[in-house]
C-alpha positions as a LaTeX table, in Angstrom:
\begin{tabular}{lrrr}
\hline
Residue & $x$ (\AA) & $y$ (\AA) & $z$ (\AA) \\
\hline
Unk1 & 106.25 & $-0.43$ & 169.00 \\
Unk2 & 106.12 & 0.04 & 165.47 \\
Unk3 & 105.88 & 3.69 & 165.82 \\
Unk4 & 109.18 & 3.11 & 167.68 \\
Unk5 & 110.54 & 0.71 & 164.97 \\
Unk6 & 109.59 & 3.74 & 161.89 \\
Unk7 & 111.93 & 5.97 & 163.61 \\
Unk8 & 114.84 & 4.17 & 164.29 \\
Unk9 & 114.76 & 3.44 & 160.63 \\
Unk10 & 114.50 & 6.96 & 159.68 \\
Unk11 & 117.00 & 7.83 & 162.06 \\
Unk12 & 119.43 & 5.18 & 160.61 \\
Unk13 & 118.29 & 6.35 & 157.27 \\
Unk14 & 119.50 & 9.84 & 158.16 \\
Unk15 & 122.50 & 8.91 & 159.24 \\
Unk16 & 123.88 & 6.58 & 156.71 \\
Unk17 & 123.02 & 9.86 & 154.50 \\
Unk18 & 125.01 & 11.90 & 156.82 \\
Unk19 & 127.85 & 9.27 & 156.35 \\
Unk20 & 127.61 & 9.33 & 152.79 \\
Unk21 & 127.93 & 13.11 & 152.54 \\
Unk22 & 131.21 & 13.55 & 154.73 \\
Unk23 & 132.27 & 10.72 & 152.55 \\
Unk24 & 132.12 & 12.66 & 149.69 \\
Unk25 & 133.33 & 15.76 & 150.84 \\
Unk26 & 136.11 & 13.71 & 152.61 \\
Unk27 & 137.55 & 12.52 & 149.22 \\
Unk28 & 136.63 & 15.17 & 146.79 \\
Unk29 & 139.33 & 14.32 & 144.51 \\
Unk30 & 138.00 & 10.85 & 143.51 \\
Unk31 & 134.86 & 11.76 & 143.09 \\
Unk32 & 135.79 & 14.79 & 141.33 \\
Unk33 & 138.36 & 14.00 & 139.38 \\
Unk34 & 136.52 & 10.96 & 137.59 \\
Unk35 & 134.53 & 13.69 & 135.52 \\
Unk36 & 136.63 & 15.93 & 133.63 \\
Unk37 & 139.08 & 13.54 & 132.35 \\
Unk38 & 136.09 & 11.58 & 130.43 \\
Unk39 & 137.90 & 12.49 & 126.72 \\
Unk40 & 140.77 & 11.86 & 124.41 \\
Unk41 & 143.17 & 12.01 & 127.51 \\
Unk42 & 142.04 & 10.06 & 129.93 \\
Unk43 & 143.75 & 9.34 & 133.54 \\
Unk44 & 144.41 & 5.69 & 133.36 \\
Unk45 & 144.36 & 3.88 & 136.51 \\
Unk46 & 143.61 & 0.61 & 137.70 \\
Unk47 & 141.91 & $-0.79$ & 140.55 \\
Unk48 & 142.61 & 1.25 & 143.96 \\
Unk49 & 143.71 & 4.71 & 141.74 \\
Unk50 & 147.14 & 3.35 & 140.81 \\
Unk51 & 148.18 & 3.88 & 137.42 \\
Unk52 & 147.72 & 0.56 & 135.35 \\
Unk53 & 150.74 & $-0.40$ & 133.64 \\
Unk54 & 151.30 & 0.07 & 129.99 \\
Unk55 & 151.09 & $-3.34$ & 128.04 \\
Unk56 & 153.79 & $-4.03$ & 125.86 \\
Unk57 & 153.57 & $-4.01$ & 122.05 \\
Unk58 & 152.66 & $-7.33$ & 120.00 \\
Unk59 & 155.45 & $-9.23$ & 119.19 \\
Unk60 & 154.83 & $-8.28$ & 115.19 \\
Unk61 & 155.33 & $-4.21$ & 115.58 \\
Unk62 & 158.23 & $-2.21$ & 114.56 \\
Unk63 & 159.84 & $-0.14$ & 117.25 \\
Unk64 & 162.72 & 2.69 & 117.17 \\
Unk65 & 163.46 & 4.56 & 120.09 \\
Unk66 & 164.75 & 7.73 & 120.12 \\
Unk67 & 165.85 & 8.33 & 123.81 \\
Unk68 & 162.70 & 10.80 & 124.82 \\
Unk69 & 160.04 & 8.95 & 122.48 \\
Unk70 & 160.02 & 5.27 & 121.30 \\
Unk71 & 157.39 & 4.71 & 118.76 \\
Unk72 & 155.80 & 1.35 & 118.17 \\
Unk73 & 153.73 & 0.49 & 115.06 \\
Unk74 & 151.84 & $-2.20$ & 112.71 \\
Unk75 & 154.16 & $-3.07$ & 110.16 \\
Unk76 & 151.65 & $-1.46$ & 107.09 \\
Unk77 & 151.92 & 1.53 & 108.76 \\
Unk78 & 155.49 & 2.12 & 108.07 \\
Unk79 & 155.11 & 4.92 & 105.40 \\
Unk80 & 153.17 & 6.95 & 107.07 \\
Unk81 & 154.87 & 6.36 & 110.56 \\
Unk82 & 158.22 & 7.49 & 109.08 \\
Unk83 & 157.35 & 10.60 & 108.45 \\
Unk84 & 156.05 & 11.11 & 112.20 \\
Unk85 & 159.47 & 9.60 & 113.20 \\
Unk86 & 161.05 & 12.47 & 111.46 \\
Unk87 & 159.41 & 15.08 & 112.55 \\
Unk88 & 158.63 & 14.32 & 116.56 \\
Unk89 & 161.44 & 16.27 & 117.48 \\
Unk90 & 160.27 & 19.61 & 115.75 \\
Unk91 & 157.02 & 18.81 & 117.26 \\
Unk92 & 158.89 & 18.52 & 120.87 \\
Unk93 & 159.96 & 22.04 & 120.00 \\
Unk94 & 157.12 & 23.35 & 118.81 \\
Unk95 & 155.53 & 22.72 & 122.09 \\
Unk96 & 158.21 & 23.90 & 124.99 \\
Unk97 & 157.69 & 27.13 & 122.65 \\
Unk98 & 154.41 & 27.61 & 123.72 \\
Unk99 & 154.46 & 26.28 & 127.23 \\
Unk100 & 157.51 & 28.15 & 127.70 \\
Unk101 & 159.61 & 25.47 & 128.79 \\
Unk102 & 160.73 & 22.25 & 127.71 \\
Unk103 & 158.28 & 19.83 & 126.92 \\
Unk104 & 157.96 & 16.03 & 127.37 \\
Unk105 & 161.22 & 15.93 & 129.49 \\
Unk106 & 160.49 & 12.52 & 130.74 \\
Unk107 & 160.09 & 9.83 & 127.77 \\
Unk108 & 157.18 & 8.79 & 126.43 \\
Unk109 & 155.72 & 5.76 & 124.54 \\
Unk110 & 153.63 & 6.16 & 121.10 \\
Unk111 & 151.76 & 3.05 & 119.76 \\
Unk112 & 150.13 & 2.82 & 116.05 \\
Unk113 & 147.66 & 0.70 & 115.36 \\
Unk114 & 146.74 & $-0.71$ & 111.72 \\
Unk115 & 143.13 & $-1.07$ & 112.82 \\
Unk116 & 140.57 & 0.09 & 115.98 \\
Unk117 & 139.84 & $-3.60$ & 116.90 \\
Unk118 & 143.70 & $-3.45$ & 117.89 \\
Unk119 & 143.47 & $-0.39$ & 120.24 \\
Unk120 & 142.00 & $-2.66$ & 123.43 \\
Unk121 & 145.24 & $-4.18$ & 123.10 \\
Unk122 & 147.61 & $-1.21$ & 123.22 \\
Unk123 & 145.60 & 0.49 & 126.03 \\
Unk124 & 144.92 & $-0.45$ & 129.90 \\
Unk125 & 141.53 & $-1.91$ & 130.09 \\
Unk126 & 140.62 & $-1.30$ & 126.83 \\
Unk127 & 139.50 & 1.61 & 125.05 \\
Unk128 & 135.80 & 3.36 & 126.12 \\
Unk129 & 134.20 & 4.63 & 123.37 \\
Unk130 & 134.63 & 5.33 & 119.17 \\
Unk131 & 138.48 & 7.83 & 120.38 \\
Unk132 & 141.09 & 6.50 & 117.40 \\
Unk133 & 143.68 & 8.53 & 119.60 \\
Unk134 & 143.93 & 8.15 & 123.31 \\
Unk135 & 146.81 & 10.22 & 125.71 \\
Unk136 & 147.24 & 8.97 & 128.78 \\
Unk137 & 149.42 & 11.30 & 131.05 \\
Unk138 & 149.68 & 9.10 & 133.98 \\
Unk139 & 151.56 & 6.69 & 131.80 \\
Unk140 & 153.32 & 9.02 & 129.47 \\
Unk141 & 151.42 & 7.18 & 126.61 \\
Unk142 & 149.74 & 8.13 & 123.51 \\
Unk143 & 147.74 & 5.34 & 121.67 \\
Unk144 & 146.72 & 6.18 & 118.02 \\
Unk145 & 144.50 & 4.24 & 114.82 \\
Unk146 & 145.40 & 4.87 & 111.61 \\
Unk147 & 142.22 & 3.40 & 110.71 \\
Unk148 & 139.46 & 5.47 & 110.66 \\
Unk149 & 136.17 & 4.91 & 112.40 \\
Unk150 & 132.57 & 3.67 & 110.74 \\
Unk151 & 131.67 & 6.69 & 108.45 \\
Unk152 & 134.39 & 9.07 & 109.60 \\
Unk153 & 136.57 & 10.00 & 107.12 \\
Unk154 & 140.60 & 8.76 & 107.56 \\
Unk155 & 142.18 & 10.33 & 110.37 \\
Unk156 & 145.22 & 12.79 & 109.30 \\
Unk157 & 147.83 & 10.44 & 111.52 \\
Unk158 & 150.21 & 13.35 & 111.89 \\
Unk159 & 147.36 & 16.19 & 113.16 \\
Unk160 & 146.54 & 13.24 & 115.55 \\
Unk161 & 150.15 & 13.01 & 116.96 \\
Unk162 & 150.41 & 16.70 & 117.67 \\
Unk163 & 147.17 & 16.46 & 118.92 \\
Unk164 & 148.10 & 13.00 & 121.45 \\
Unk165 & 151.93 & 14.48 & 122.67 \\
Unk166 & 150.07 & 17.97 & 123.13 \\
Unk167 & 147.81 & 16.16 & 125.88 \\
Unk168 & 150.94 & 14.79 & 127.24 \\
Unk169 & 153.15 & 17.94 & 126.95 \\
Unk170 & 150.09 & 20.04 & 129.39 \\
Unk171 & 149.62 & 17.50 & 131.74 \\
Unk172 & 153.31 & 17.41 & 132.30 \\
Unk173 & 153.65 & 21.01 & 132.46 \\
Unk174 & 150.42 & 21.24 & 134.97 \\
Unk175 & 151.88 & 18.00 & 137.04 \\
Unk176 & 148.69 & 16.31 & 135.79 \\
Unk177 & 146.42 & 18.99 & 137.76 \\
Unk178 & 142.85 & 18.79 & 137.19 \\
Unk179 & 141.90 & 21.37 & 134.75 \\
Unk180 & 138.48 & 22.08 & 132.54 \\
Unk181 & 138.15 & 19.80 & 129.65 \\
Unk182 & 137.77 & 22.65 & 127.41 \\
Unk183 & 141.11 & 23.58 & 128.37 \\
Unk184 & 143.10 & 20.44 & 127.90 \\
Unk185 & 140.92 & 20.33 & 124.23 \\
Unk186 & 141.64 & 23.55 & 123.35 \\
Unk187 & 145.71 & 23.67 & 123.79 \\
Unk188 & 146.24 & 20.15 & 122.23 \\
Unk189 & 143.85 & 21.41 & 119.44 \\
Unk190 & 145.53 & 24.60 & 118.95 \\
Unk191 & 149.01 & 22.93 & 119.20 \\
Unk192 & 148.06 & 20.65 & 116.80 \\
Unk193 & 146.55 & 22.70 & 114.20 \\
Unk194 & 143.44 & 20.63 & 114.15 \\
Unk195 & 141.15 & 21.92 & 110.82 \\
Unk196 & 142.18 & 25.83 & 111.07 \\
Unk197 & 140.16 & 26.61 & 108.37 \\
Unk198 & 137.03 & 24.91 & 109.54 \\
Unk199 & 137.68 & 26.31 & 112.56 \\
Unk200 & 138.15 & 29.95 & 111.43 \\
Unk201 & 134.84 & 29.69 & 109.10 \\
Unk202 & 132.46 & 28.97 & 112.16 \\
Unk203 & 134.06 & 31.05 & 114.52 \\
Unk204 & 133.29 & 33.88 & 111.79 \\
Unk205 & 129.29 & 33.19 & 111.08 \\
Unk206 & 129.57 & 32.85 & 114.74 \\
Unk207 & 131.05 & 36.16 & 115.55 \\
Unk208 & 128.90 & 37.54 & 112.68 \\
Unk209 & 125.83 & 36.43 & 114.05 \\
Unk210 & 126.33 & 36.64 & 117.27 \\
Unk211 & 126.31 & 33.15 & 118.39 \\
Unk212 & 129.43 & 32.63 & 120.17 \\
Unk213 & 129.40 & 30.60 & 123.56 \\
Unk214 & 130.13 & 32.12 & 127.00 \\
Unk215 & 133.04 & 30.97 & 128.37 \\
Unk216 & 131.89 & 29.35 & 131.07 \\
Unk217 & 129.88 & 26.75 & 128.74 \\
Unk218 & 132.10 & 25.72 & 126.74 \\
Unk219 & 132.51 & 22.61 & 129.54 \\
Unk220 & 129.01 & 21.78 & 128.86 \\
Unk221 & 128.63 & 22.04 & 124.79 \\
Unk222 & 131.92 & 20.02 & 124.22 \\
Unk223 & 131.04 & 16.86 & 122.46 \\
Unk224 & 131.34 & 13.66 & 124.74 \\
Unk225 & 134.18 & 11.00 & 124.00 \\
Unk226 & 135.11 & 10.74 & 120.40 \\
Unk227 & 132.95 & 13.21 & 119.09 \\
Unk228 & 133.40 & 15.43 & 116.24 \\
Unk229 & 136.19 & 18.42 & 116.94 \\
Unk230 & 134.67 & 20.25 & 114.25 \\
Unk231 & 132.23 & 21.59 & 117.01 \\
Unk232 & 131.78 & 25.14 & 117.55 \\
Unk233 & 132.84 & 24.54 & 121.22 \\
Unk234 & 135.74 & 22.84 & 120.13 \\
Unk235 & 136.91 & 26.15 & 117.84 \\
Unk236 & 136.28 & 28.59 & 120.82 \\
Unk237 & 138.70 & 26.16 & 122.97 \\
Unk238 & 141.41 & 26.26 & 120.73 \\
Unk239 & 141.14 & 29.66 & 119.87 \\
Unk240 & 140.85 & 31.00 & 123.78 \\
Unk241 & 144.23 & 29.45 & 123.95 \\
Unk242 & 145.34 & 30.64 & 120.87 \\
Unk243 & 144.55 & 34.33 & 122.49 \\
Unk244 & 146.06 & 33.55 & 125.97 \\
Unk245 & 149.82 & 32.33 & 124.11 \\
Unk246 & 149.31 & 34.59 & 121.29 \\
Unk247 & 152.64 & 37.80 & 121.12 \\
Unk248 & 153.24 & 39.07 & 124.59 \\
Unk249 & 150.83 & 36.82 & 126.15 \\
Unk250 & 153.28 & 33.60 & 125.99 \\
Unk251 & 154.86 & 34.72 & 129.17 \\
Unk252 & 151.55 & 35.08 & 131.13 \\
Unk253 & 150.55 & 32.08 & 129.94 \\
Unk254 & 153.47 & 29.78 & 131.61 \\
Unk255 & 152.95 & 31.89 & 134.79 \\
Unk256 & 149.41 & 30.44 & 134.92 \\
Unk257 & 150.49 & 26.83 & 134.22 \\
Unk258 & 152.80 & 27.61 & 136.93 \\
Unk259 & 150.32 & 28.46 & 139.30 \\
Unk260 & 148.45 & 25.45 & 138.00 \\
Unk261 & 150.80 & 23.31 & 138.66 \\
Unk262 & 151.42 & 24.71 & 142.40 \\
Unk263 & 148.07 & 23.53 & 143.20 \\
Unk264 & 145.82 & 26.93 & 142.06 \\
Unk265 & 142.75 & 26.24 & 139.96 \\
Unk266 & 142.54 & 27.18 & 136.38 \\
Unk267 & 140.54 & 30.11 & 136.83 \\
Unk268 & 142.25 & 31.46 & 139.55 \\
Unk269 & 145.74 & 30.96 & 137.58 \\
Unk270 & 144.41 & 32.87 & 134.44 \\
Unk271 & 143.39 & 35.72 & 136.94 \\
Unk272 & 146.73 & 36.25 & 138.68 \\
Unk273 & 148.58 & 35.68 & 135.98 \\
Unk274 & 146.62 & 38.09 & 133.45 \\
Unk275 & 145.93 & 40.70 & 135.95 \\
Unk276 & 142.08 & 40.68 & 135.18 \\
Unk277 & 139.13 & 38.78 & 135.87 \\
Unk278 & 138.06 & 36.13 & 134.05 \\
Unk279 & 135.06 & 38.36 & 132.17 \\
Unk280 & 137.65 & 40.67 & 131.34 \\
Unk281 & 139.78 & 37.82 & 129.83 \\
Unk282 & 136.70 & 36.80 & 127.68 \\
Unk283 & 135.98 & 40.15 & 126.87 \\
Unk284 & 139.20 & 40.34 & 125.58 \\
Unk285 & 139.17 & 37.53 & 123.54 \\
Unk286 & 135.60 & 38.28 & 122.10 \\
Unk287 & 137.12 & 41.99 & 120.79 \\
Unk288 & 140.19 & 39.88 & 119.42 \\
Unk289 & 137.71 & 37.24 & 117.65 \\
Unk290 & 135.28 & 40.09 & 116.18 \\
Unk291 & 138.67 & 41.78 & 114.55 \\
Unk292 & 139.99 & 38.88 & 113.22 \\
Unk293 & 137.04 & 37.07 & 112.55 \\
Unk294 & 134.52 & 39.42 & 111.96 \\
Unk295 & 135.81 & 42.27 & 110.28 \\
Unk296 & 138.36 & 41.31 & 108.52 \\
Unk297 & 136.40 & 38.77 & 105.98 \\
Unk298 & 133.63 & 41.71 & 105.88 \\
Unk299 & 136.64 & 43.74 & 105.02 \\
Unk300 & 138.33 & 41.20 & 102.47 \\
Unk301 & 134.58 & 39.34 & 100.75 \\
Unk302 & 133.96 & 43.48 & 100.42 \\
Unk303 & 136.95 & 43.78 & 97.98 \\
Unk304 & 136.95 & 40.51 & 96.39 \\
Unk305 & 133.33 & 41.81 & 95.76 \\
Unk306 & 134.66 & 44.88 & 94.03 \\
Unk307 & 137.77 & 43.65 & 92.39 \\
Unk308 & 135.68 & 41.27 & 90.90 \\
Unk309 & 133.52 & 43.98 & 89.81 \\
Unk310 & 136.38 & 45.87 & 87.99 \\
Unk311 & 137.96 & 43.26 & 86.07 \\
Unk312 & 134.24 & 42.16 & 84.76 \\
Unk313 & 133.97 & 45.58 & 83.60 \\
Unk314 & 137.39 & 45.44 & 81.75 \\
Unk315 & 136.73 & 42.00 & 80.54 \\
Unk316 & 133.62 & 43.99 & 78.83 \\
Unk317 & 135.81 & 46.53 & 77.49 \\
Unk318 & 137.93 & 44.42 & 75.82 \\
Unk319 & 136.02 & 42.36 & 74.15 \\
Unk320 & 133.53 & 45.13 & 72.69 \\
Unk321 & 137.25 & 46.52 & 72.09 \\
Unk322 & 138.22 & 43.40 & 69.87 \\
Unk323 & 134.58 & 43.55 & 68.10 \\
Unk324 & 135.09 & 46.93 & 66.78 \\
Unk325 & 137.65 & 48.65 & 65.32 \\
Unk326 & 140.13 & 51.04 & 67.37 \\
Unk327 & 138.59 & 54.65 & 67.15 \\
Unk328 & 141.86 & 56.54 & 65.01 \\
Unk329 & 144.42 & 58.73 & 67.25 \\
Unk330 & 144.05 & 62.51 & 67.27 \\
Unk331 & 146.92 & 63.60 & 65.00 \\
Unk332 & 145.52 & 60.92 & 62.50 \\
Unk333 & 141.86 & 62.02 & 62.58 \\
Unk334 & 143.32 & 65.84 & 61.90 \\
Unk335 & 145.64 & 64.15 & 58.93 \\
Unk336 & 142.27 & 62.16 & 57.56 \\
Unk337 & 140.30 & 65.31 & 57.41 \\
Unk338 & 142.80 & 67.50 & 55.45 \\
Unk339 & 143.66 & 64.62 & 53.12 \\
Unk340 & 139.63 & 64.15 & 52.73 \\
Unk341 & 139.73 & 68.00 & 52.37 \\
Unk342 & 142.31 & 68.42 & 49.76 \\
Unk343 & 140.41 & 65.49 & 47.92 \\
Unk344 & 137.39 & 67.83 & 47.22 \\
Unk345 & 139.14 & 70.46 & 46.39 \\
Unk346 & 140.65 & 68.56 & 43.52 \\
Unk347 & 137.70 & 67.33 & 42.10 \\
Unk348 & 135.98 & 70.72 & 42.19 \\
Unk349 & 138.60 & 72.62 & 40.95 \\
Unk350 & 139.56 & 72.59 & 36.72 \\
Unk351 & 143.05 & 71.81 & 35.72 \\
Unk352 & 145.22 & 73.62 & 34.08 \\
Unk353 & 144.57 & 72.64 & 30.59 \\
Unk354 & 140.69 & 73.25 & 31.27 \\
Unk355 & 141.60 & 76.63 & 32.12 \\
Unk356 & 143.54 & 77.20 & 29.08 \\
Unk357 & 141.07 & 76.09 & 26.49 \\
Unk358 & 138.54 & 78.29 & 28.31 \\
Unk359 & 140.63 & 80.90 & 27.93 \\
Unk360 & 141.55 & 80.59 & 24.76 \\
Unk361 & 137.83 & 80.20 & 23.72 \\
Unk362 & 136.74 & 83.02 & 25.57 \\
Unk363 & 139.74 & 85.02 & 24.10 \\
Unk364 & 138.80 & 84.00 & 20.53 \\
Unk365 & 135.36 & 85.10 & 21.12 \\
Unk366 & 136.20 & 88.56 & 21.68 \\
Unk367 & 138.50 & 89.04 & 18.90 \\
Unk368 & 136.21 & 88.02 & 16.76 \\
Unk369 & 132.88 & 88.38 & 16.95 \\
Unk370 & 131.57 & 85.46 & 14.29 \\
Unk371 & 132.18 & 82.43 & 16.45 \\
Unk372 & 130.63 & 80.54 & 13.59 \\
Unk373 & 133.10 & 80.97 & 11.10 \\
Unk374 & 135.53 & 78.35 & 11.61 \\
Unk375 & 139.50 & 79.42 & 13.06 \\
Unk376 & 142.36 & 77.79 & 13.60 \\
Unk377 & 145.53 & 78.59 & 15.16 \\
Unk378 & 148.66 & 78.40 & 13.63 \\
Unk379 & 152.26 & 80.04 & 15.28 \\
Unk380 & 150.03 & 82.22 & 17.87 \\
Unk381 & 148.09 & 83.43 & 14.68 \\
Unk382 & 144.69 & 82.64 & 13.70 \\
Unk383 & 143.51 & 82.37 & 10.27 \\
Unk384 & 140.04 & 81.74 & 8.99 \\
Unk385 & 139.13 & 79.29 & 7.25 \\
Unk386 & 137.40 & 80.07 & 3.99 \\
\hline
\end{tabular}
């Protein structure tokens, strides 16, 4: 009997674990599509998967709408709001250029907060984890702080916006298909312009040294939600996509969103679309990062290095040349040295009345031949004196 009992429960056991597994497989999406979206651009939806409505704005914020974006903020955020109000259009454009179509078609919502504690207000269910932006595509919503977090330095509120309607503008242009984090990261980073600089420096002691990340784990190195974008994941992401829309690219690029959108996976859309395989894609981009990245600041630290170099050595020059006296031109040496020539000359050689009272002496001498008797001249005559 209890032999009997043991394996009924391990047969029920068995099958409840058979259950489970065509569960799963049943409703892949679900349990799939929970995973990936675990970032800055969540898919908000309530209880049952339906998208959770988007709570209106306190009572206090300013709104302006302008037909395809209304923008609601904290009132002390006002001057550096405005500037965002002025510019969303450009930003609008910015993106359908590298899409290659027109972005955020239907309207979308922006909310500013003054502070994070306000976020849980401006976002379904609250906000899940340290994010001070938050793009929800489902809802056409982008949720931002102007506040930064606990040690974090003060967000730059505009780089943020790109950053939130870039989110918005690819899961639009995808029809909010499931695509690789690194992906979604990498265009709205790109788009946005997030820390380019930063971004180029590790990417070139990566390339340098060798240390840059395969493609395919990228996924796994990203930082979770709300961490730091200056990651060397994070720089491969955005420049990946930088090399897929980059010159003749753009075009090949919408074709895969296409495909994306038609139901394809991200892969297989970068594949067809590119006409290689996706190791020829990353070798590709690794050639494209080791020119730009790699030998070109060899190339340009080499002649800093020896530009530097020359202008010390001038610097030298010049002040030894300050120090000393200019060494004389050629024509004026030539003129010292006959001047200094002619000046010996003169001092060796008698004048002209030296040569006449030699003369004469010598001339009296051998007229007469007692030089002790005294002479004198007198009208070309002497006369002795007696």
């Amino acid at each position: 009997m209890t032999r009997s009992c043991r394996r009924s429960s391990a047969a029920l056991g068995l099958r409840l674990a058979a259950l489970l597994c065509l569960a799963l497989v049943a409703a892949p999406g679900r349990v799939v599509g929970a995973a990936p979206r675990v970032y800055d651009a969540p898919a908000a939806t309530g209880d049952g998967g339906a998208a959770a409505p988007v709570p209106p704005p306190p009572p206090e914020y300013h709104t302006q709408d302008l037909d395809w974006i209304e923008f609601a903020y904290h009132p002390s955020t006002r001057d550096r709001v405005r500037p965002l109000i002025a510019r969303a259009d450009a930003v609008r454009a910015e993106l359908g250029t590298l899409l290659g179509r027109e972005a955020l078609v239907a309207p979308v919502k922006v909310r500013i907060a003054a502070s994070l504690a306000e976020l849980d207000g401006l976002i379904p269910g609250g906000i899940a984890g340290p994010a001070t932006a938050v793009s929800f595509g489902a809802l056409r919503l982008a949720v931002l702080s102007d506040a930064p977090r606990l040690g974090v330095e003060a967000p730059d509120l505009e780089s943020a916006f790109r950053h939130a309607l870039a989110h918005l503008a690819l899961d639009e242009a995808t029809g909010g298909a499931l695509v690789p984090r690194w992906f979604h990261e990498g265009f709205a980073g790109h788009a946005a312009g997030d820390g380019v600089a930063r971004r180029a420096q590790r990417l070139s002691v990566a390339a340098l040294r060798g240390g840059l990340l395969p493609l395919d784990a990228l996924e796994a190195n990203l930082p979770g939600a709300g961490g730091t974008a200056g990651s060397l994941a994070h720089a491969q992401a955005a420049d990946v996509v930088r090399f897929l829309v980059e010159g003749e690219r753009r075009p090949l690029f919408a074709r895969a969103l296409d495909q994306v959108r038609a139901g394809a996976p991200l892969a297989g859309a970068l594949e067809a679309a590119y006409a290689s395989t996706g190791r020829e894609i990353e070798l590709a981009w690794r050639a494209d990062v080791a020119r730009r990245y790699g030998f070109v600041p060899v190339l340009a630290g080499s002649l800093l290095v020896v530009g530097l170099l020359v202008a010390g050595r001038l610097a030298v020059r010049r002040f030894r040349a300050r120090r000393s006296p200019p060494p004389p031109a050629p024509r004026r040496r030539l003129r010292a040295a006959r001047e200094a020539a002619e000046m010996r000359q003169r001092t060796v050689r008698p004048s002209t009345a030296q040569l006449v009272a030699t003369l004469g002496a010598r001339h009296r001498s051998e007229a007469d031949g007692d030089t002790d008797v005294p002479k004198v001249e007198h009208n070309g005559q002497w006369h002795t004196l007696h």
